[in-house]
GROMACS .gro file of C-alpha atoms in nm:
model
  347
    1UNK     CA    1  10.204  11.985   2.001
    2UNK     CA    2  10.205  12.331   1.925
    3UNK     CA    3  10.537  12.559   1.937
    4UNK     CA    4  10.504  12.715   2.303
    5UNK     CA    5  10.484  12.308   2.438
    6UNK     CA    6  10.778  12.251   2.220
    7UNK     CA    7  10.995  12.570   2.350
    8UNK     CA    8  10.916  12.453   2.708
    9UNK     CA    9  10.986  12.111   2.607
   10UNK     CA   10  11.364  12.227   2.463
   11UNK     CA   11  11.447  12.518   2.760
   12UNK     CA   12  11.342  12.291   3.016
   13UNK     CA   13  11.621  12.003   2.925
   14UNK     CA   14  11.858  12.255   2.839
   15UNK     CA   15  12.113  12.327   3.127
   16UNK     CA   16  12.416  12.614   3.174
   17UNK     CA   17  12.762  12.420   3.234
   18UNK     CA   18  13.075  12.434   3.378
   19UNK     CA   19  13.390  12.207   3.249
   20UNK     CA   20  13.536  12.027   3.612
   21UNK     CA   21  13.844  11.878   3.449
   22UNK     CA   22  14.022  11.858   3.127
   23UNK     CA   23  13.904  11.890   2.784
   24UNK     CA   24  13.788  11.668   2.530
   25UNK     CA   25  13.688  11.660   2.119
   26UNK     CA   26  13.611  11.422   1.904
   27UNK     CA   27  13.603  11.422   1.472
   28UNK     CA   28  13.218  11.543   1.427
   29UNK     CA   29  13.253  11.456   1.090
   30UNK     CA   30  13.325  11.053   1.128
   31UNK     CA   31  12.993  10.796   1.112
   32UNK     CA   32  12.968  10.595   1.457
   33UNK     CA   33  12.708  10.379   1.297
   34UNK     CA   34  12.422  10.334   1.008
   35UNK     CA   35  12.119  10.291   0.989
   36UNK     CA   36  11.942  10.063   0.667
   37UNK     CA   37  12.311  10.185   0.512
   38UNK     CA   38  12.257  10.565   0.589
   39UNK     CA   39  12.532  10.730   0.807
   40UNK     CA   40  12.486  10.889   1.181
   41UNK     CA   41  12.728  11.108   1.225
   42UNK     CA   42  12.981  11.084   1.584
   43UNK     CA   43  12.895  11.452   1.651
   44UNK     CA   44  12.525  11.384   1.744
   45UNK     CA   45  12.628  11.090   1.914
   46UNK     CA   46  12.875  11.244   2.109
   47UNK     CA   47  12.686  11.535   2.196
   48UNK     CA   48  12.399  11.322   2.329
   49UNK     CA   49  12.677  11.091   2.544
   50UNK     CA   50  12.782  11.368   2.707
   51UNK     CA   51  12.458  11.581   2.769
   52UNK     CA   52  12.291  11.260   2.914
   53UNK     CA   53  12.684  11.256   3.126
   54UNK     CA   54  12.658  11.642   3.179
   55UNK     CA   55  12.331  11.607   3.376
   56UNK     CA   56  12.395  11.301   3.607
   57UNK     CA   57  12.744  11.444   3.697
   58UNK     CA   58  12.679  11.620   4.011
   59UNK     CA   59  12.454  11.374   4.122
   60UNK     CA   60  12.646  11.041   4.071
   61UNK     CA   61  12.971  11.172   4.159
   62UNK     CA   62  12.796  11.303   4.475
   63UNK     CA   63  12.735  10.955   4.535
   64UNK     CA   64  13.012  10.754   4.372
   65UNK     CA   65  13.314  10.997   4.370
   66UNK     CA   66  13.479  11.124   4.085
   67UNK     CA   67  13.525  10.783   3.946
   68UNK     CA   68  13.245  10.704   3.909
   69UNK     CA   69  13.276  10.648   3.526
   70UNK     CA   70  13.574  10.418   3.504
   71UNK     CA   71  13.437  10.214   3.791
   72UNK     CA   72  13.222   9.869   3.785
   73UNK     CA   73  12.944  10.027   3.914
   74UNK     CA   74  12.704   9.774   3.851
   75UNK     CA   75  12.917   9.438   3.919
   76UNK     CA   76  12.890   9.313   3.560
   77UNK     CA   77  13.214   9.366   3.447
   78UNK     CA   78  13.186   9.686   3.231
   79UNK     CA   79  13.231  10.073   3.321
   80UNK     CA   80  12.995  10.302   3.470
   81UNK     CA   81  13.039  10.463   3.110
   82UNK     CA   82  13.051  10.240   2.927
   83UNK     CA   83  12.711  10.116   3.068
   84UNK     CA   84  12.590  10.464   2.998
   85UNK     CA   85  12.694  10.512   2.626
   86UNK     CA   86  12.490  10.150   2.547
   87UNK     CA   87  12.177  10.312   2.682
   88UNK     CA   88  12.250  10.649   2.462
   89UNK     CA   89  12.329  10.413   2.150
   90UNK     CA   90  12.037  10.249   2.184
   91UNK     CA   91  11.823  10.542   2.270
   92UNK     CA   92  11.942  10.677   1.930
   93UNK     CA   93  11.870  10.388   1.709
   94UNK     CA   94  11.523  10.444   1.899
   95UNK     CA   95  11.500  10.798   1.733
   96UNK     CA   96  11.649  10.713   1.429
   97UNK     CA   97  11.408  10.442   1.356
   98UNK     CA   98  11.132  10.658   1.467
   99UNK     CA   99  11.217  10.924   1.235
  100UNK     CA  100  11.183  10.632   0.944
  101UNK     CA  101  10.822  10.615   1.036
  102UNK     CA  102  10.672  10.961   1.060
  103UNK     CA  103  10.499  10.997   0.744
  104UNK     CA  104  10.275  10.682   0.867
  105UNK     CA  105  10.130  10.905   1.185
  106UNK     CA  106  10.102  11.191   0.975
  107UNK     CA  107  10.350  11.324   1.221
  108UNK     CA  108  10.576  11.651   1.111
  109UNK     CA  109  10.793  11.928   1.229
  110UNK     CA  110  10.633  12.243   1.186
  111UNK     CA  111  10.777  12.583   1.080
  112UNK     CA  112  10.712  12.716   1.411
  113UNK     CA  113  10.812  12.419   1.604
  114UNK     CA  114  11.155  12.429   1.356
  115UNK     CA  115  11.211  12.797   1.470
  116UNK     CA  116  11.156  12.683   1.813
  117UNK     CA  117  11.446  12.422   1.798
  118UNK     CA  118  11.644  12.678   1.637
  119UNK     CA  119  11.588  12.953   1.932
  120UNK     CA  120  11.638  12.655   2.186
  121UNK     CA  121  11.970  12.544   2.062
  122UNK     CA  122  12.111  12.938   2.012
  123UNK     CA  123  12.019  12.979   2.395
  124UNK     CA  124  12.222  12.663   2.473
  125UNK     CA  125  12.522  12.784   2.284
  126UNK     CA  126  12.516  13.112   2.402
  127UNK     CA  127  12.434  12.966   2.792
  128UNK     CA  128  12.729  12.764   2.796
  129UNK     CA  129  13.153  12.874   2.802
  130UNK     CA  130  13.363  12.766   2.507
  131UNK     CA  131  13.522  12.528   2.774
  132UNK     CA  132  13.179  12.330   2.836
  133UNK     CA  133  13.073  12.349   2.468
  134UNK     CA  134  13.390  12.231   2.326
  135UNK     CA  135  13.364  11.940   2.605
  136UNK     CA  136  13.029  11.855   2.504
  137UNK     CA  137  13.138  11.863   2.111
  138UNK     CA  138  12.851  12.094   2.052
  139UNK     CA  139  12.775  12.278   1.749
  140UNK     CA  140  12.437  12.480   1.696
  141UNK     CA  141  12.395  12.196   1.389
  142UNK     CA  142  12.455  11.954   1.599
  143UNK     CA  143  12.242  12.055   1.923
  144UNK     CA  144  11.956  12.127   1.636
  145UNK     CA  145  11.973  11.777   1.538
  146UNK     CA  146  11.961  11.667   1.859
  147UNK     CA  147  11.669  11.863   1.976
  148UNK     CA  148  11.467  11.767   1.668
  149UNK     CA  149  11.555  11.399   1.744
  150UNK     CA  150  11.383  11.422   2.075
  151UNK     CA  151  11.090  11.621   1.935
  152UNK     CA  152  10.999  11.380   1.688
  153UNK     CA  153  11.033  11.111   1.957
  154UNK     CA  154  10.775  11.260   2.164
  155UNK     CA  155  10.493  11.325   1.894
  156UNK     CA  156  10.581  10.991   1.779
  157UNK     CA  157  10.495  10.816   2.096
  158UNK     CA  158  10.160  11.038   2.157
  159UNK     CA  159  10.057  10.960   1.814
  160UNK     CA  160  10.143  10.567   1.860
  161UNK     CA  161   9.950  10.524   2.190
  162UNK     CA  162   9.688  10.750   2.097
  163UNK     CA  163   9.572  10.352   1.941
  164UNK     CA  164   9.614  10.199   2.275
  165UNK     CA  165   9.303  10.031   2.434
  166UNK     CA  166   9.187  10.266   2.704
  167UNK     CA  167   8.895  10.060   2.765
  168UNK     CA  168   8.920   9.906   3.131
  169UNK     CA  169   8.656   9.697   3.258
  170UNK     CA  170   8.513   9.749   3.615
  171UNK     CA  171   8.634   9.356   3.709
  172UNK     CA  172   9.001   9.408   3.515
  173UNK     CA  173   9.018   9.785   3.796
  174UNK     CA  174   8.876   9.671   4.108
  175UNK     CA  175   9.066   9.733   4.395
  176UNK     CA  176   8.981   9.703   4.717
  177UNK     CA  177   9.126   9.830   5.069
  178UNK     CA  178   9.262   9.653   5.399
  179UNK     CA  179   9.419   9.648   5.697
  180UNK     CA  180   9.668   9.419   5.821
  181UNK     CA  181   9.948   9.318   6.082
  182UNK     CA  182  10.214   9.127   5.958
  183UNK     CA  183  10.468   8.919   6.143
  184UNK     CA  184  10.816   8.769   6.034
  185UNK     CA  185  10.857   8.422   6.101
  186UNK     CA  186  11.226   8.426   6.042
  187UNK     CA  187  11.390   8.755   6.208
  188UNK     CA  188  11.334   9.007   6.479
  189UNK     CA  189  11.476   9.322   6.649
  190UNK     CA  190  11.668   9.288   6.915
  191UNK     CA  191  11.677   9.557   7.197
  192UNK     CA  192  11.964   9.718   6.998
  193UNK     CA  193  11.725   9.753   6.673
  194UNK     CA  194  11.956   9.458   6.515
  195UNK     CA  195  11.789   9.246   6.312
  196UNK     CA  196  11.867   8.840   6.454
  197UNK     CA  197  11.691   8.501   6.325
  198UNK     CA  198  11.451   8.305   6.524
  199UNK     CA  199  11.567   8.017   6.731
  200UNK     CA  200  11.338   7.687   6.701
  201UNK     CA  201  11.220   7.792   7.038
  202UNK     CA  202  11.143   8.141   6.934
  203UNK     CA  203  10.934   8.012   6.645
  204UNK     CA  204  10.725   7.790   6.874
  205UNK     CA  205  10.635   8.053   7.065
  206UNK     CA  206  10.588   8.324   6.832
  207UNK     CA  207  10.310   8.068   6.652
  208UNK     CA  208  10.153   8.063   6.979
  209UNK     CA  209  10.164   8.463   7.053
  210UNK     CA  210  10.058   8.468   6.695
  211UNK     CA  211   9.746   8.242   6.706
  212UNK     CA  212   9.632   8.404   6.982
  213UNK     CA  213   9.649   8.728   6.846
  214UNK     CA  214   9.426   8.654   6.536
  215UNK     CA  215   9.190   8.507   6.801
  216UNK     CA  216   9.164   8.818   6.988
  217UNK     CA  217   9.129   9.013   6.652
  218UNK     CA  218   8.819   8.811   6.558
  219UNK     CA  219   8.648   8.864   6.896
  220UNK     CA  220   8.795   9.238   6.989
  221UNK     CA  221   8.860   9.365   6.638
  222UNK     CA  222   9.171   9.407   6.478
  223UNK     CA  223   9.313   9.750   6.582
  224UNK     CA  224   9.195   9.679   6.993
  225UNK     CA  225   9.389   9.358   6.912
  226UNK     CA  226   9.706   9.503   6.740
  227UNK     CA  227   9.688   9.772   7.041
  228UNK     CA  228   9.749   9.509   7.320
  229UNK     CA  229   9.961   9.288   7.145
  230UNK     CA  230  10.188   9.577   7.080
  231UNK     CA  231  10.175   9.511   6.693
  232UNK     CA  232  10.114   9.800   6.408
  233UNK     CA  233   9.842   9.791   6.195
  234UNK     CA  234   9.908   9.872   5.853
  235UNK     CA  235   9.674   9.935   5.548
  236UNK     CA  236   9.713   9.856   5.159
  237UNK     CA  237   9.504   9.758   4.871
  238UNK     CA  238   9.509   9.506   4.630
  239UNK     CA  239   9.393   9.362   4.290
  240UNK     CA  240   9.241   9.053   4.180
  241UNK     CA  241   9.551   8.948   4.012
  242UNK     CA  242   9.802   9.106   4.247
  243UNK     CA  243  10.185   9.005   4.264
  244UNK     CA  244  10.216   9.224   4.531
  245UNK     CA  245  10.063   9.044   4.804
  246UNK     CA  246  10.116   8.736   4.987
  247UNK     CA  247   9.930   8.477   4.781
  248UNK     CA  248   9.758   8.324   5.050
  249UNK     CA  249   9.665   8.680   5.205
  250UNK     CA  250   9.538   8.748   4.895
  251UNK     CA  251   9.315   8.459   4.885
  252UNK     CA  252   9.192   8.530   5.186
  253UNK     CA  253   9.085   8.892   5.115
  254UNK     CA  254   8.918   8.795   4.802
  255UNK     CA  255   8.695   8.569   5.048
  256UNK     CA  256   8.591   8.818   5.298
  257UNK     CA  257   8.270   9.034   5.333
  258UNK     CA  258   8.345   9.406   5.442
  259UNK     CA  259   8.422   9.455   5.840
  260UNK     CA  260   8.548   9.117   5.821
  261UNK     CA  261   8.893   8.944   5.974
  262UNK     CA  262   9.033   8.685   5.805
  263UNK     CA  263   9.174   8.356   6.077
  264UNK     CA  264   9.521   8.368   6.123
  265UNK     CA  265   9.717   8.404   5.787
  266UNK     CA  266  10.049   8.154   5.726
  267UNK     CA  267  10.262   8.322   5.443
  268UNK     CA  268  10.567   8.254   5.265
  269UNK     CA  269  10.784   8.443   5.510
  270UNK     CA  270  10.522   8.587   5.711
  271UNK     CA  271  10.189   8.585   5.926
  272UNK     CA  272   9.903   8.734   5.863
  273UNK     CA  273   9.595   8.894   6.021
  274UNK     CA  274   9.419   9.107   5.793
  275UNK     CA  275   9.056   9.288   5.816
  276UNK     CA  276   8.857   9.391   5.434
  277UNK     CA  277   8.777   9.748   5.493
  278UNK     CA  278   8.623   9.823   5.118
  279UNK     CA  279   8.567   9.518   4.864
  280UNK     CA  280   8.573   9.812   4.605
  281UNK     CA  281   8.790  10.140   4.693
  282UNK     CA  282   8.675  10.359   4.429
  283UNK     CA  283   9.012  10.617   4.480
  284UNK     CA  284   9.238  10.296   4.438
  285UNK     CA  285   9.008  10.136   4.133
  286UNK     CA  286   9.047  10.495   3.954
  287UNK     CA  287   9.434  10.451   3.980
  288UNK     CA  288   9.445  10.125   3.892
  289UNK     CA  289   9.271  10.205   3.582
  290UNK     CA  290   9.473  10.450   3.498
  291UNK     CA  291   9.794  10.205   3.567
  292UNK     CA  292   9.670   9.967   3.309
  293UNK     CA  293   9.596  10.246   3.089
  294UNK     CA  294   9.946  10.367   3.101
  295UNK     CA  295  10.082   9.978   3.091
  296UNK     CA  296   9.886   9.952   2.743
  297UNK     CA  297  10.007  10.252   2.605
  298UNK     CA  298  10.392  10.165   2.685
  299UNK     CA  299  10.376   9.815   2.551
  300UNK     CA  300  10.206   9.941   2.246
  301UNK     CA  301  10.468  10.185   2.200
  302UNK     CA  302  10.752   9.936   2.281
  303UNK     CA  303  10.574   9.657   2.076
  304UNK     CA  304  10.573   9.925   1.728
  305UNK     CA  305  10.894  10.031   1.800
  306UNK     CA  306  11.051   9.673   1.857
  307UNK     CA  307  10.850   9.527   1.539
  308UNK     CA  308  11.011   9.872   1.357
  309UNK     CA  309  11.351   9.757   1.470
  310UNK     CA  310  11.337   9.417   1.334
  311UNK     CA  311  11.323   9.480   0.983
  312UNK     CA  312  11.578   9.727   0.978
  313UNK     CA  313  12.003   9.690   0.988
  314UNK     CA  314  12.162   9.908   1.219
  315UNK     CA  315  12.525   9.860   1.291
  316UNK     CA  316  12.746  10.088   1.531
  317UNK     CA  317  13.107  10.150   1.426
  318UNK     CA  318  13.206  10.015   1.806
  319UNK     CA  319  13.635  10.141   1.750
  320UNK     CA  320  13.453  10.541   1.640
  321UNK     CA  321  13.240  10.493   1.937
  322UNK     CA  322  13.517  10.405   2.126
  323UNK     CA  323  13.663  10.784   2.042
  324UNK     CA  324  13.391  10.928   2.325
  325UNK     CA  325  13.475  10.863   2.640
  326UNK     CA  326  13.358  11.099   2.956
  327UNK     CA  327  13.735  11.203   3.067
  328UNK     CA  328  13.638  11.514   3.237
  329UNK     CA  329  13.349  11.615   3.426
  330UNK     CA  330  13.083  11.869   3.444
  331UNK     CA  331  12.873  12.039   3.705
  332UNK     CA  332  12.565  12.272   3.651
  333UNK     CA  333  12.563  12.656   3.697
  334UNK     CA  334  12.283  12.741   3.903
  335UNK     CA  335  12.159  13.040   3.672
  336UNK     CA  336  11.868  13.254   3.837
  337UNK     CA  337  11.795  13.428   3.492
  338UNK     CA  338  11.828  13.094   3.318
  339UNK     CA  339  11.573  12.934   3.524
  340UNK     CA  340  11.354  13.227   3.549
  341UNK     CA  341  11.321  13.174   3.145
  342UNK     CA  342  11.246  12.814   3.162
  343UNK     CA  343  10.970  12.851   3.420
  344UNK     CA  344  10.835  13.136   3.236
  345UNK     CA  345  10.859  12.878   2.899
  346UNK     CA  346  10.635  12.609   3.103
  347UNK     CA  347  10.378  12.777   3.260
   0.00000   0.00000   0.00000
């Protein structure tokens, strides 16, 4: 990754702020945890708590309110913060642990790509009021740190998955294309767009309307079919091994020649008539491909950095952690300049 990828990298997460309410600090100086013994300071940790907090203000309290950090967002009994500072914890023992294992990728931090980081987190200071910087804790140390934390994160991960298996068979990509109608068995819409369950005597005569249907699709073709019955024809594709669909439409599609429609279709919570358009959609296959592609390269990643993880101690100090808490809110300054130098940075 050479230093103009890296600059772009930096200006493109950095952001101008503005302090909503209150002020906040924390001791910089204190260790929130350690890793294999060695200390990590509360002033990186804070600072990434409350950048990560700094850009989802505006959009969860758009959502949520103002409280939306002391509240049970998630119904399992623990802060909207406090569910937010375990994901930045563990997204630094991530980094940390990384940063153990850089000498076995050969990975580094260049001159260049240092005085990149350096540039980067000068802008942010000077970007951002003494209100906002004090609020996020930041330092140009600290936002340095920071910033070559997430660096070495990325090469690591390219230079991990550069070992994934990118070979995908033909068989393990083939995806093929339909068309289908599907009908609930349980629920309708009544003539108010409500959704209401079936009576018994609905569901007799929807299995009739239904088989009667796939009959006419057989002998008229599905869409003539669909178009008289009043039903929508959808379209989708689908995998030899796909979750996504029905299992028994599945089977059925698997079974079909091109052109073909399959008899009428009895699902787990829906009916079926379906038509094969391609047995092989060569547009789909490519993106499937490329799915499992991805798939491999994220579990090889998470597999490495798991395996890392378990032969290492890392403890967090939970009563210094405790000292960071997201009391006052931010919102982003919509900069023109500020944004005319990051698009410059990523072209």
């Amino acid at each position: 990754m050479n230093s103009r990828k890296i600059t772009a990298l930096l200006l493109s997460s950095a952001m101008a702020l503005s302090v909503l309410t209150g002020c906040g600090g924390v001791n910089k100086d204190k260790t929130v945890a350690t890793l294999n013994g060695e200390p990590v300071k509360l002033g990186v940790a804070n600072f990434a708590a409350r950048f990560g907090q700094a850009g989802a203000d505006d959009f969860y309290t758009a959502y949520f309110g103002k409280n939306v950090w002391t509240s049970d967002l998630y119904g399992n009994g623990t802060t909207g913060q406090d569910n937010f500072k375990d994901s930045v914890m563990d997204s630094l023992e991530d980094m940390y642990v990384l940063q153990l294992h850089m000498d076995e990728y050969n990975v580094s931090i260049t001159d260049d790509e240092k005085a990149a980081i350096t540039a980067a987190a000068a802008q942010f200071m000077e970007d951002n009021s003494k209100d906002a910087i004090n609020a996020l804790g930041a330092t140009q140390e600290i936002v340095e740190e920071y910033l070559t934390l997430e660096t070495i994160q990325s090469k690591m991960k390219a230079a991990i998955v550069a070992g994934a298996d990118t070979n995908v068979t033909d068989e393990e990509a083939k995806t093929g294309a339909y068309s289908y109608v599907g009908i609930s068995k349980t629920t309708r819409q009544d003539e108010s767009g409500n959704t209401v369950d079936y009576t018994d005597e609905e569901k007799e005569e929807l299995a009739a309307k239904v088989a009667d249907f796939a009959k006419a699709a057989k002998e008229d073709g599905l869409d003539a079919a669909a178009e008289d019955a009043g039903y929508t024809v959808s379209t989708g594709t689908f995998t030899q091994e796909d979750d996504s669909v029905d299992d028994n439409l599945l089977a059925a599609l698997k079974n079909l020649k091109e052109g073909e429609v399959t008899d009428l279709i009895d699902g787990d919570s829906s009916y079926f008539v379906a038509r094969l358009d391609k047995e092989v959609d060569e547009d789909a296959t490519e993106e499937t491909r490329q799915s499992i592609i991805e798939q491999r390269k994220d579990d090889l990643y998470d597999e490495t950095l798991d395996g890392w993880k378990e032969g290492i101690e890392w403890a967090v100090k939970e009563k210094v952690w405790d000292d960071v808490n997201f009391d006052n809110l931010f919102t982003t300054i919509k900069d023109t300049e500020t944004e005319s130098t990051t698009e410059q940075a990523t072209e």
